[in-house]
N, CA, C and O atoms as a MOPAC input file, in Angstrom:
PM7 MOZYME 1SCF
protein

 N     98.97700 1    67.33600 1   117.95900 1
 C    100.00400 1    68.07800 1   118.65800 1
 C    101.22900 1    68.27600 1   117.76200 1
 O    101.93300 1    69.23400 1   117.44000 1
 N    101.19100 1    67.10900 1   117.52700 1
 C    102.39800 1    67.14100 1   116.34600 1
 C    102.45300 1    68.19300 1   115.04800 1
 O    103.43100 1    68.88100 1   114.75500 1
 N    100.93200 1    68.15300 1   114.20200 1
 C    100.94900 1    68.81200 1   113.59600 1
 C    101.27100 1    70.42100 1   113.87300 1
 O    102.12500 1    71.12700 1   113.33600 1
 N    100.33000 1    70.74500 1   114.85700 1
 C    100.70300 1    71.88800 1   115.32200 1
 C    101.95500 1    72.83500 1   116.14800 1
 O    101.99600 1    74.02400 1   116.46100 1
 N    102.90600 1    71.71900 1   116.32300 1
 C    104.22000 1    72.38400 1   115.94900 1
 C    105.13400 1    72.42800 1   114.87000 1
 O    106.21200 1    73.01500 1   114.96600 1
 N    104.65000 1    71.66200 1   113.54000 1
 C    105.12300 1    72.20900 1   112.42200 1
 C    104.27500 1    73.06500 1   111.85600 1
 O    104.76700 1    73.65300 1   110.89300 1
 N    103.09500 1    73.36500 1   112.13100 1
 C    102.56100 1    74.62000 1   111.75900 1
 C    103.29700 1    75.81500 1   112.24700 1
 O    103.68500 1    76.71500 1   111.50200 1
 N    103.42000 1    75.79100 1   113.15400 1
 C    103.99200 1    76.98600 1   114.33500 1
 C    105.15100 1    77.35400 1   113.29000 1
 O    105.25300 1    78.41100 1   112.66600 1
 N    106.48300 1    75.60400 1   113.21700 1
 C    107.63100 1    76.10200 1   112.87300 1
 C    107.41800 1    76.60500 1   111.32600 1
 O    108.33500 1    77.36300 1   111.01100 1
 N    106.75500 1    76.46100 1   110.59000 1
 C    106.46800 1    76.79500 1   109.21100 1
 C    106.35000 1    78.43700 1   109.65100 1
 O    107.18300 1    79.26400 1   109.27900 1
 N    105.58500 1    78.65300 1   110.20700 1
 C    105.19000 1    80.20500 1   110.78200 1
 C    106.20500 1    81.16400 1   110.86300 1
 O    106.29900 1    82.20900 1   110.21800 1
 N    107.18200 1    80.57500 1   111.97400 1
 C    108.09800 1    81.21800 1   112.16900 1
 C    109.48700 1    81.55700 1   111.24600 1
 O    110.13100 1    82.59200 1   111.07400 1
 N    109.61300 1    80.28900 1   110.78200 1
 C    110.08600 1    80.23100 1   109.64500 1
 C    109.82300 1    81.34300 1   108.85100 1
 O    110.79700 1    82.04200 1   108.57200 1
 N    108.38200 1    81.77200 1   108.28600 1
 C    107.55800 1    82.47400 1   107.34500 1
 C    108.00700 1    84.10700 1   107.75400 1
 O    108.47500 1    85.04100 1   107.10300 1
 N    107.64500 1    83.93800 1   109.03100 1
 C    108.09300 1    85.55400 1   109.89400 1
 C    109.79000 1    85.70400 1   110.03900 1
 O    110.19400 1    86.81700 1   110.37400 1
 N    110.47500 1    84.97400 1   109.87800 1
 C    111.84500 1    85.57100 1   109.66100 1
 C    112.30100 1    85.60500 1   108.62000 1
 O    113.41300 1    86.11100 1   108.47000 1
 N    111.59300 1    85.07900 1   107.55200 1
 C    112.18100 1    86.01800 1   106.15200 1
 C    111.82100 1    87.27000 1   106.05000 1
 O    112.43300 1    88.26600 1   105.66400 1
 N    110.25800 1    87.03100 1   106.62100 1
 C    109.70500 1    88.61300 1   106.52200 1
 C    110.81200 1    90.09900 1   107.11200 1
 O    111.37900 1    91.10900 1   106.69500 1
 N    110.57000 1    89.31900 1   108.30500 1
 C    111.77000 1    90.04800 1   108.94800 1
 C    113.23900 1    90.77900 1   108.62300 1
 O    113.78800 1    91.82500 1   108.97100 1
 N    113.62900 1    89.44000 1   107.60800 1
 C    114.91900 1    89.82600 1   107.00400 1
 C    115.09700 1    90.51500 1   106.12900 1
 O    116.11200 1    91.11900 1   105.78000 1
 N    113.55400 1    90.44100 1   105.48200 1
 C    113.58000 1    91.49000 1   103.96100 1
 C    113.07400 1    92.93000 1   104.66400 1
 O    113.27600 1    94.05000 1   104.19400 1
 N    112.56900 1    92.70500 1   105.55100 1
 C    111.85000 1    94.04500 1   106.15200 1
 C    113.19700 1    94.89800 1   106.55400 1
 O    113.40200 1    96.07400 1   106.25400 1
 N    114.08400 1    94.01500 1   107.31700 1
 C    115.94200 1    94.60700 1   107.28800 1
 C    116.31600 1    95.05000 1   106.67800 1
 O    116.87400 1    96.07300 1   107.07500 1
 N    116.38000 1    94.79300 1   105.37200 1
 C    116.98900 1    94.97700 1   104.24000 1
 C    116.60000 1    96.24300 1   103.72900 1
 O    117.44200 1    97.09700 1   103.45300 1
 N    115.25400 1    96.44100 1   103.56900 1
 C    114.42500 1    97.46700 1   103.19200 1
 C    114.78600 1    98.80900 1   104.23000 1
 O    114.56100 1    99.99400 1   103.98000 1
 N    115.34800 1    98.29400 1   105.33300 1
 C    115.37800 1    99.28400 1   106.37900 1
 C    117.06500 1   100.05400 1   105.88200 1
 O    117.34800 1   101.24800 1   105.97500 1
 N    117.86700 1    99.05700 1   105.41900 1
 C    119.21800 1    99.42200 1   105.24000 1
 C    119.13600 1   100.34800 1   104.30100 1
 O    119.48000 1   101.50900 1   104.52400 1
 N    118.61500 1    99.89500 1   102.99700 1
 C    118.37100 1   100.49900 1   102.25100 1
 C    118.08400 1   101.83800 1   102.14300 1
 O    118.78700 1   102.63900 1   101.52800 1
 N    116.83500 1   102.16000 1   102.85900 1
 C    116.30600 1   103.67800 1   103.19500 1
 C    117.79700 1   104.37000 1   103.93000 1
 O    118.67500 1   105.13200 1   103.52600 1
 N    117.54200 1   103.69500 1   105.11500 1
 C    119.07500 1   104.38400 1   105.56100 1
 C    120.27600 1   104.94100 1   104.66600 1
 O    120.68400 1   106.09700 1   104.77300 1
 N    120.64800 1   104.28000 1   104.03500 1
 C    121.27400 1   104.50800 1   102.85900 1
 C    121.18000 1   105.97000 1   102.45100 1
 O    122.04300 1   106.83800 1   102.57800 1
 N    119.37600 1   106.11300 1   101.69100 1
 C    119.42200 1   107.03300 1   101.06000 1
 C    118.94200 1   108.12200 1   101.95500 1
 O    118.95100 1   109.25100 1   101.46500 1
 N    118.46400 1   107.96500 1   103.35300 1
 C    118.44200 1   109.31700 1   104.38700 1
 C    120.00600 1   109.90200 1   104.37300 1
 O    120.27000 1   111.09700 1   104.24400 1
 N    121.39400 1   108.41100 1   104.59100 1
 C    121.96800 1   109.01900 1   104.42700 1
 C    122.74100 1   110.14500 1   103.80800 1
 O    123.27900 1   111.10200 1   104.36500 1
 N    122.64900 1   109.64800 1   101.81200 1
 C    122.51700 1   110.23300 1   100.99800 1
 C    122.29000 1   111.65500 1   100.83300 1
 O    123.08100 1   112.53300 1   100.48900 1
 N    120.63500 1   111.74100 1   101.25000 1
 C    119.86600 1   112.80400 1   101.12700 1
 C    120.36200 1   114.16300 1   102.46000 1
 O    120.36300 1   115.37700 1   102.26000 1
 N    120.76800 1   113.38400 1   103.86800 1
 C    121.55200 1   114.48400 1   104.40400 1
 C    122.78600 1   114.60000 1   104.40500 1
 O    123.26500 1   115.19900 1   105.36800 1
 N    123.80400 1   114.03200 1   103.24900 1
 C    124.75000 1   114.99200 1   102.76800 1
 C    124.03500 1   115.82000 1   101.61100 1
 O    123.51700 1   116.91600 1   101.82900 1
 N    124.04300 1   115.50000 1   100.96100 1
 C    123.25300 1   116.22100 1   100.09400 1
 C    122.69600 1   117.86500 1   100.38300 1
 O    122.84200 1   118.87800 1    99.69900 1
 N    122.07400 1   117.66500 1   101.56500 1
 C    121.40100 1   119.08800 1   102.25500 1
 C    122.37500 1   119.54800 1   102.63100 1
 O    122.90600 1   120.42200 1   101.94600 1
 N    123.01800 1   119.08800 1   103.96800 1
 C    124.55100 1   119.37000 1   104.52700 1
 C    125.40200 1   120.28500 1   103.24100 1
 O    125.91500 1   121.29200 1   103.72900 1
 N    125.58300 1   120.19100 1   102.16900 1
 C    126.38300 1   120.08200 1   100.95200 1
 C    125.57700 1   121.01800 1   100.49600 1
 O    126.14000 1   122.11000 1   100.56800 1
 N    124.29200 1   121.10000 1    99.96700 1
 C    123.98100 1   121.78800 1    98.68600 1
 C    122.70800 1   122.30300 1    99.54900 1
 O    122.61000 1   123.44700 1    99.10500 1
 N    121.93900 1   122.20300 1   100.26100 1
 C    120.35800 1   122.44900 1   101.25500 1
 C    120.31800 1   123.97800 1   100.59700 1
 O    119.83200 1   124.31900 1    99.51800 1
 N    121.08100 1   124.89600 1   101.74100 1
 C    121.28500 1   126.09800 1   101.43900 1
 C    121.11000 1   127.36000 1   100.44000 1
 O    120.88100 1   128.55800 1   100.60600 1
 N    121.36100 1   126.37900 1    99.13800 1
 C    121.88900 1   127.27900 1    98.26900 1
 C    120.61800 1   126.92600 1    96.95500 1
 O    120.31300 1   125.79700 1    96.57000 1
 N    120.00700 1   128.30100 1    96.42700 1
 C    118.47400 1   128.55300 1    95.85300 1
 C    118.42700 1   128.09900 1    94.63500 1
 O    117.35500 1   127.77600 1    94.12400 1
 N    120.07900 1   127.97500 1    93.72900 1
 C    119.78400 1   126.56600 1    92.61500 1
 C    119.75700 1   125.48300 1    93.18600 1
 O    119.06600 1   124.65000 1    92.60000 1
 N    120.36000 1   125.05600 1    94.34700 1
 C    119.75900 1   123.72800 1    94.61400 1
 C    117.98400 1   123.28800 1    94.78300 1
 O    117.36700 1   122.27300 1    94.45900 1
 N    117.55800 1   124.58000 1    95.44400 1
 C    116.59100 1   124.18200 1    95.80100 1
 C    115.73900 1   124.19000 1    94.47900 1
 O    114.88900 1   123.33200 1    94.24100 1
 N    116.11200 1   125.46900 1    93.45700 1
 C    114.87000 1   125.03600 1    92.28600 1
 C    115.46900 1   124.01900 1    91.59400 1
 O    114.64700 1   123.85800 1    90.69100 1
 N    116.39700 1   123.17300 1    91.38800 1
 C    116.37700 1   121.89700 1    91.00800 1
 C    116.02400 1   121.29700 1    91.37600 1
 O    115.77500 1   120.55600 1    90.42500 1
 N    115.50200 1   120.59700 1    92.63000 1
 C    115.17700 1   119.71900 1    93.26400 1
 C    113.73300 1   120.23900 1    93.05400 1
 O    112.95900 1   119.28700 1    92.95400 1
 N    113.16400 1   121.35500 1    92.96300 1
 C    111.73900 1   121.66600 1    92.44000 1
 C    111.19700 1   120.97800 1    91.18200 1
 O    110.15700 1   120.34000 1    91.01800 1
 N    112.37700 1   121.34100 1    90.18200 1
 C    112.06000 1   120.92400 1    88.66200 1
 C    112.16100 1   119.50600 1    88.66000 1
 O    111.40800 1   118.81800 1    87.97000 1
 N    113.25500 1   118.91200 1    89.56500 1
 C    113.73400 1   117.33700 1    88.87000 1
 C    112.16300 1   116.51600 1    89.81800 1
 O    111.20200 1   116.05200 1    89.20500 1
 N    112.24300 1   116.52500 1    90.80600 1
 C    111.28800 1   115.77000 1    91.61800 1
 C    110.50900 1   116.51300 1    91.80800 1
 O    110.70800 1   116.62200 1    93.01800 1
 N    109.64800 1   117.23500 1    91.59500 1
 C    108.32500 1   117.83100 1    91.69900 1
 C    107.35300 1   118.62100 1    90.63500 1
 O    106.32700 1   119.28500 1    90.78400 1
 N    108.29800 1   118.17400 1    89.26300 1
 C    107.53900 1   119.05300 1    88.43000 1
 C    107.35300 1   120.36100 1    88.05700 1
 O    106.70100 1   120.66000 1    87.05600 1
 N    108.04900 1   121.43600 1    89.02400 1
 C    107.78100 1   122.93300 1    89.18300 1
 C    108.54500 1   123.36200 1    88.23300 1
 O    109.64500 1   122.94600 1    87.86800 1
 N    107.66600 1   124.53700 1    87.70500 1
 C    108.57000 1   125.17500 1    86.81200 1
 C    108.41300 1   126.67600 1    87.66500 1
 O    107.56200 1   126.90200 1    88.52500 1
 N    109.22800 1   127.40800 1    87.29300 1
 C    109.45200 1   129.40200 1    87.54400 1
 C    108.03200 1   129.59300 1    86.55700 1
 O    107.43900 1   128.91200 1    85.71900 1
 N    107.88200 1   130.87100 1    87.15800 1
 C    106.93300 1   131.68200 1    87.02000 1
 C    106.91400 1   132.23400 1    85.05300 1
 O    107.66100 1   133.14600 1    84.70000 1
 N    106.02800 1   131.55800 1    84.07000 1
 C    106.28200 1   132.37900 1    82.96700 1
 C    107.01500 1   131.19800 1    82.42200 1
 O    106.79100 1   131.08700 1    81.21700 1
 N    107.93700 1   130.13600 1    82.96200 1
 C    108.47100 1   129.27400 1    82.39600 1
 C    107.31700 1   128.41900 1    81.76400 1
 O    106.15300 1   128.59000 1    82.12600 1
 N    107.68000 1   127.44900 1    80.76600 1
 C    106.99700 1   126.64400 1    80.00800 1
 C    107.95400 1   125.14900 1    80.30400 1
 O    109.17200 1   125.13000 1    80.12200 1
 N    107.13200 1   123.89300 1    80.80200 1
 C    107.44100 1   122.35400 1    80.79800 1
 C    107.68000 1   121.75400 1    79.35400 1
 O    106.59500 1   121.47900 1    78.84200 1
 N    108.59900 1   121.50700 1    78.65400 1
 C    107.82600 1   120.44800 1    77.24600 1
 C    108.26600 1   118.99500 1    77.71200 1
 O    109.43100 1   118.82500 1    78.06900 1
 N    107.35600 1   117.93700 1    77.71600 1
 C    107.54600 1   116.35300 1    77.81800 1
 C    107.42600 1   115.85500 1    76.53000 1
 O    106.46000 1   115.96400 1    75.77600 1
 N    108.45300 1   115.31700 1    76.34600 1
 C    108.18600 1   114.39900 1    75.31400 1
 C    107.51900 1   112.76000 1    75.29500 1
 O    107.88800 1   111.77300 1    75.93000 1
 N    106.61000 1   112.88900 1    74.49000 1
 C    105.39100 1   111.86000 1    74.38600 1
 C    106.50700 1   110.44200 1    74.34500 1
 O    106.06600 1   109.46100 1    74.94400 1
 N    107.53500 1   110.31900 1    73.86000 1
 C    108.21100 1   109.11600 1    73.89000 1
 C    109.37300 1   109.28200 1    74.92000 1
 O    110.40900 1   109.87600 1    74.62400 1
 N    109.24600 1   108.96800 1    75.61200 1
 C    110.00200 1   109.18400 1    76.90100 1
 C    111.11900 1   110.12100 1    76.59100 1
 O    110.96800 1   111.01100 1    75.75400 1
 N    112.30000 1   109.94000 1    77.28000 1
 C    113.18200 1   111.46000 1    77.48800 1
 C    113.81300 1   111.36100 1    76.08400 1
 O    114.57900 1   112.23900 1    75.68800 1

């Protein structure tokens, strides 16, 4: 009996760190939703924003344009 309420409390124990980092992780995002809708709010609208946000995070280039990567990072 005994044992099995320091199992339990080990458990719970175990599940509220989880918990706390799972928080944390939650703030975090929040953060950058917040971020990301000023950002739109601010810049969404407007068609250099949007092909930057093409080129920087997605790789896209314009039509006829050419990518060069350099083999040793930037």
């Amino acid at each position: 009996m005994v044992a099995a309420i320091i199992s339990q409390q080990l458990q719970i124990k175990s599940q509220k760190a989880k918990l706390q980092s799972i928080r944390q992780e939650i703030q975090v995002q929040e953060i950058k939703n917040s971020d990301v809708r000023h950002e739109l709010e601010n810049e969404g609208q407007s068609s250099e924003y949007i092909a930057r946000i093409a080129r920087e995070s997605l790789n896209m280039a314009k039509t006829g344009e050419r990518i060069f990567i350099c083999p040793g990072g930037d």
